[in-house]
Amino acid sequence: MVEQKRYALFLATLDSEFVKKTYGGYHNVFVTTFGDEGEHWDSFRVVSGEFPDEKDLEKYDGFVISGSSHDAFENHDWILKLCDIVKKLDEMKKKILGICFGHQIIARVRGGTVGRARKGPELKLGDITIVKDAITPGSYFGNEIPDSMAIIKCHQDEVLVLPETAKVLAYSNNYEVEMFSIEDHLFCIQGHPEYNKEILFEIVDRVLAQGFVKQEFADAAKATMENREADRKLWETICKNFLKGRVPTN
């Protein structure tokens, strides 16, 4: 009998009312995107101080760190604890997929620098340019490596200085580090492969209502998804291939 694969999701955000009502929480959003039948996924609400026991880290095949409204360079207790656990997982060579805040946390733990985005915040569907030379054909990207990929962006911080051993896998007009990897076990994405149009639009409406952005910014954000979608299927495949150690045959 094949042993059941186990994955842990570190949720650095609370569930919005919309996500709770529509999807039953972010746990389901992530597992629907990255999970496969027959796997076991545990969620830990790290933003609320909920972490696995260190002795249990070994039993997981991979980890995903979510986005957050917090800054990855803050020194809250839970962020420092998360950094500590990521350091241990890195030493164990456990696979970690870092998304947005998670991407920045991994950069921080490995000695990079994270700070406010120099060209301002982003809330939109955007294109990132893939650094094809940095990607080994036949890796989790498969043999057909695209020139660019569309992804939903929702952040106000960025990786300013990469860790020494990191490889930039993608960049954009505004950000030098849209995606990076370290060795074979750390894969980090500034955008949100798990987001869809509904999630983005609800966030836009919420930050507009809270006065964080102006109407023009909100309209521009929604306009980016008027006639097109993110490359969600491709993102899903790449992230799953990475987490599960699959070598695609395309």
Short mmCIF file of C-alpha atoms in Angstrom, two decimals:
data_model
loop_
_atom_site.label_atom_id
_atom_site.label_comp_id
_atom_site.label_asym_id
_atom_site.label_seq_id
_atom_site.Cartn_x
_atom_site.Cartn_y
_atom_site.Cartn_z
CA MET A 1 0.00 0.00 0.00
CA VAL A 2 1.32 3.43 -0.95
CA GLU A 3 1.80 5.65 2.06
CA GLN A 4 -0.52 8.68 2.12
CA LYS A 5 1.22 11.94 1.26
CA ARG A 6 0.89 14.61 3.91
CA TYR A 7 1.13 18.37 3.44
CA ALA A 8 0.93 21.30 5.84
CA LEU A 9 -0.48 24.71 5.01
CA PHE A 10 0.71 27.67 7.07
CA LEU A 11 -2.09 30.24 6.93
CA ALA A 12 -0.68 33.70 7.62
CA THR A 13 -4.09 35.28 7.10
CA LEU A 14 -7.56 35.08 8.60
CA ASP A 15 -10.52 34.02 6.46
CA SER A 16 -12.55 36.91 5.10
CA GLU A 17 -16.33 36.57 5.44
CA PHE A 18 -16.51 36.18 1.65
CA VAL A 19 -13.97 33.34 1.53
CA LYS A 20 -15.67 31.61 4.46
CA LYS A 21 -19.09 31.85 2.85
CA THR A 22 -18.00 31.00 -0.70
CA TYR A 23 -15.27 28.39 -0.18
CA GLY A 24 -15.49 27.40 3.47
CA GLY A 25 -12.17 29.17 4.20
CA TYR A 26 -8.72 29.61 2.67
CA HIS A 27 -7.81 26.03 3.59
CA ASN A 28 -10.21 24.85 0.88
CA VAL A 29 -8.98 27.44 -1.63
CA PHE A 30 -5.40 26.16 -1.26
CA VAL A 31 -6.21 22.45 -1.14
CA THR A 32 -8.46 22.75 -4.22
CA THR A 33 -5.56 24.41 -6.06
CA PHE A 34 -2.59 22.34 -4.87
CA GLY A 35 -4.06 19.14 -3.46
CA ASP A 36 -4.75 15.78 -5.10
CA GLU A 37 -7.12 13.00 -4.15
CA GLY A 38 -5.86 10.70 -1.44
CA GLU A 39 -3.57 13.28 0.21
CA HIS A 40 -3.85 14.57 3.75
CA TRP A 41 -3.65 18.35 4.25
CA ASP A 42 -3.37 20.00 7.67
CA SER A 43 -3.76 23.74 8.18
CA PHE A 44 -2.05 25.77 10.88
CA ARG A 45 -3.28 29.32 11.45
CA VAL A 46 0.19 30.70 12.10
CA VAL A 47 -1.12 34.29 12.17
CA SER A 48 -3.02 33.26 15.33
CA GLY A 49 -0.01 31.50 16.84
CA GLU A 50 -1.00 27.99 15.76
CA PHE A 51 2.01 25.88 14.71
CA PRO A 52 2.76 22.16 14.39
CA ASP A 53 4.94 20.51 17.01
CA GLU A 54 8.53 20.48 15.82
CA LYS A 55 8.65 16.72 16.27
CA ASP A 56 5.81 16.42 13.72
CA LEU A 57 7.55 18.36 10.92
CA GLU A 58 9.25 15.22 9.65
CA LYS A 59 5.96 13.51 8.76
CA TYR A 60 5.03 16.09 6.08
CA ASP A 61 6.10 15.75 2.45
CA GLY A 62 5.78 19.46 1.76
CA PHE A 63 4.64 22.83 3.08
CA VAL A 64 2.83 25.87 1.68
CA ILE A 65 3.06 29.36 3.25
CA SER A 66 0.19 31.66 2.33
CA GLY A 67 -0.06 35.39 1.76
CA SER A 68 -0.80 37.82 4.60
CA SER A 69 -1.81 41.40 5.24
CA HIS A 70 1.23 41.55 7.56
CA ASP A 71 4.70 42.56 6.42
CA ALA A 72 7.26 39.75 6.23
CA PHE A 73 9.87 42.11 7.75
CA GLU A 74 7.85 42.67 10.96
CA ASN A 75 9.02 41.08 14.20
CA HIS A 76 5.76 39.88 15.74
CA ASP A 77 6.18 36.74 17.83
CA TRP A 78 4.33 34.57 15.31
CA ILE A 79 6.45 35.85 12.40
CA LEU A 80 9.68 35.11 14.30
CA LYS A 81 8.36 31.64 15.18
CA LEU A 82 7.44 31.06 11.53
CA CYS A 83 10.96 32.13 10.47
CA ASP A 84 12.39 29.69 13.00
CA ILE A 85 10.29 26.80 11.64
CA VAL A 86 11.15 27.67 8.02
CA LYS A 87 14.84 27.62 9.00
CA LYS A 88 14.41 24.11 10.43
CA LEU A 89 12.48 22.91 7.38
CA ASP A 90 15.19 24.35 5.14
CA GLU A 91 17.83 22.44 7.09
CA MET A 92 15.69 19.28 6.69
CA LYS A 93 15.48 20.03 2.93
CA LYS A 94 11.69 19.87 3.11
CA LYS A 95 9.85 21.28 0.11
CA ILE A 96 8.28 24.68 0.78
CA LEU A 97 6.11 26.64 -1.63
CA GLY A 98 6.07 30.30 -0.57
CA ILE A 99 3.31 32.55 -1.88
CA CYS A 100 3.44 36.37 -1.60
CA PHE A 101 4.16 36.85 2.15
CA GLY A 102 5.50 33.25 2.15
CA HIS A 103 7.85 34.07 -0.75
CA GLN A 104 9.17 37.04 1.25
CA ILE A 105 9.52 35.04 4.51
CA ILE A 106 11.69 32.44 2.75
CA ALA A 107 13.86 35.24 1.30
CA ARG A 108 14.20 36.74 4.80
CA VAL A 109 15.13 33.41 6.42
CA ARG A 110 17.79 32.74 3.79
CA GLY A 111 19.45 36.14 4.33
CA GLY A 112 17.68 38.26 1.70
CA THR A 113 16.08 41.66 2.31
CA VAL A 114 12.36 42.39 2.19
CA GLY A 115 10.81 45.87 2.29
CA ARG A 116 8.16 48.17 0.88
CA ALA A 117 7.74 47.80 -2.85
CA ARG A 118 9.80 50.56 -4.46
CA LYS A 119 7.27 51.12 -7.25
CA GLY A 120 4.24 50.95 -4.98
CA PRO A 121 1.58 48.33 -4.27
CA GLU A 122 -0.03 46.06 -6.84
CA LEU A 123 -3.57 44.75 -6.99
CA LYS A 124 -4.30 43.33 -10.42
CA LEU A 125 -3.82 40.61 -12.99
CA GLY A 126 -0.28 41.07 -14.30
CA ASP A 127 2.23 39.35 -16.56
CA ILE A 128 5.58 38.16 -15.32
CA THR A 129 8.51 37.37 -17.62
CA ILE A 130 10.06 33.94 -17.17
CA VAL A 131 13.86 33.69 -17.06
CA LYS A 132 14.03 30.63 -19.29
CA ASP A 133 17.80 30.15 -18.89
CA ALA A 134 17.33 29.75 -15.13
CA ILE A 135 14.89 26.86 -15.50
CA THR A 136 16.11 23.35 -16.25
CA PRO A 137 14.02 21.75 -19.00
CA GLY A 138 12.21 18.75 -17.60
CA SER A 139 12.04 20.27 -14.10
CA TYR A 140 8.66 21.01 -12.52
CA PHE A 141 8.02 23.48 -15.37
CA GLY A 142 8.07 20.67 -17.94
CA ASN A 143 9.81 20.98 -21.29
CA GLU A 144 7.59 23.74 -22.69
CA ILE A 145 8.70 26.75 -20.65
CA PRO A 146 6.50 29.79 -21.38
CA ASP A 147 7.94 33.26 -22.10
CA SER A 148 5.52 34.86 -19.63
CA MET A 149 2.66 33.93 -17.32
CA ALA A 150 -0.38 35.83 -16.08
CA ILE A 151 -0.92 35.83 -12.31
CA ILE A 152 -3.03 37.80 -9.81
CA LYS A 153 -0.91 40.22 -7.76
CA CYS A 154 -1.88 41.59 -4.36
CA HIS A 155 1.04 43.05 -2.38
CA GLN A 156 2.72 46.18 -1.08
CA ASP A 157 6.12 44.68 -0.21
CA GLU A 158 8.80 42.98 -2.29
CA VAL A 159 12.08 41.08 -2.10
CA LEU A 160 14.67 43.87 -2.42
CA VAL A 161 17.80 41.73 -2.15
CA LEU A 162 17.80 38.04 -3.00
CA PRO A 163 19.47 35.45 -0.78
CA GLU A 164 22.91 34.54 -2.14
CA THR A 165 22.05 31.08 -3.42
CA ALA A 166 18.69 32.04 -4.95
CA LYS A 167 17.91 31.95 -8.66
CA VAL A 168 15.48 34.50 -10.11
CA LEU A 169 12.94 32.60 -12.22
CA ALA A 170 10.73 35.56 -13.19
CA TYR A 171 10.56 39.38 -13.09
CA SER A 172 8.15 42.09 -14.24
CA ASN A 173 8.20 45.76 -15.21
CA ASN A 174 7.82 46.84 -11.58
CA TYR A 175 9.51 44.06 -9.62
CA GLU A 176 12.88 42.41 -10.09
CA VAL A 177 11.94 39.27 -8.14
CA GLU A 178 8.56 37.80 -9.09
CA MET A 179 9.64 34.21 -8.58
CA PHE A 180 12.76 32.48 -7.29
CA SER A 181 14.04 29.10 -6.21
CA ILE A 182 16.76 27.87 -3.88
CA GLU A 183 18.21 24.42 -4.52
CA ASP A 184 15.42 21.92 -5.25
CA HIS A 185 13.33 22.43 -2.14
CA LEU A 186 12.33 26.12 -2.00
CA PHE A 187 10.04 27.64 -4.65
CA CYS A 188 8.71 31.15 -4.16
CA ILE A 189 6.11 33.20 -6.05
CA GLN A 190 5.24 36.85 -5.40
CA GLY A 191 1.81 36.52 -7.06
CA HIS A 192 -1.17 34.37 -6.03
CA PRO A 193 -1.60 31.19 -8.09
CA GLU A 194 -4.54 30.23 -5.84
CA TYR A 195 -6.57 33.41 -6.44
CA ASN A 196 -9.37 33.76 -8.96
CA LYS A 197 -11.28 36.78 -10.28
CA GLU A 198 -13.93 36.63 -7.52
CA ILE A 199 -11.34 36.63 -4.73
CA LEU A 200 -9.43 39.53 -6.31
CA PHE A 201 -12.58 41.63 -6.86
CA GLU A 202 -13.75 41.08 -3.29
CA ILE A 203 -10.35 42.21 -1.93
CA VAL A 204 -10.49 45.29 -4.20
CA ASP A 205 -13.98 46.16 -2.91
CA ARG A 206 -12.87 45.64 0.68
CA VAL A 207 -9.73 47.81 0.54
CA LEU A 208 -11.71 50.48 -1.31
CA ALA A 209 -14.41 50.49 1.38
CA GLN A 210 -11.72 50.71 4.07
CA GLY A 211 -10.18 53.72 2.34
CA PHE A 212 -6.84 52.05 1.60
CA VAL A 213 -7.11 52.71 -2.15
CA LYS A 214 -8.87 55.28 -4.32
CA GLN A 215 -11.69 54.53 -6.77
CA GLU A 216 -9.40 54.91 -9.81
CA PHE A 217 -6.98 52.34 -8.39
CA ALA A 218 -9.87 49.92 -7.74
CA ASP A 219 -11.30 50.41 -11.24
CA ALA A 220 -7.89 49.87 -12.83
CA ALA A 221 -7.41 46.67 -10.80
CA LYS A 222 -10.72 45.22 -12.02
CA ALA A 223 -10.10 46.34 -15.60
CA THR A 224 -7.03 44.04 -15.78
CA MET A 225 -9.42 41.05 -15.63
CA GLU A 226 -12.09 42.36 -17.97
CA ASN A 227 -11.08 40.24 -20.94
CA ARG A 228 -8.57 37.75 -19.60
CA GLU A 229 -7.81 35.31 -16.82
CA ALA A 230 -4.73 34.22 -14.88
CA ASP A 231 -2.89 31.12 -16.14
CA ARG A 232 -4.32 29.21 -13.22
CA LYS A 233 -4.15 25.71 -14.73
CA LEU A 234 -0.49 26.16 -15.63
CA TRP A 235 0.34 27.57 -12.18
CA GLU A 236 -1.52 24.68 -10.56
CA THR A 237 0.47 22.13 -12.60
CA ILE A 238 3.85 23.76 -11.88
CA CYS A 239 3.18 24.10 -8.14
CA LYS A 240 1.89 20.53 -7.87
CA ASN A 241 4.87 19.18 -9.81
CA PHE A 242 7.19 21.03 -7.42
CA LEU A 243 5.44 19.95 -4.21
CA LYS A 244 5.05 16.34 -5.26
CA GLY A 245 8.42 15.89 -6.96
CA ARG A 246 6.83 15.03 -10.30
CA VAL A 247 8.72 15.25 -13.54
CA PRO A 248 6.20 16.22 -16.23
CA THR A 249 6.27 14.46 -19.58
CA ASN A 250 5.24 17.37 -21.84
#
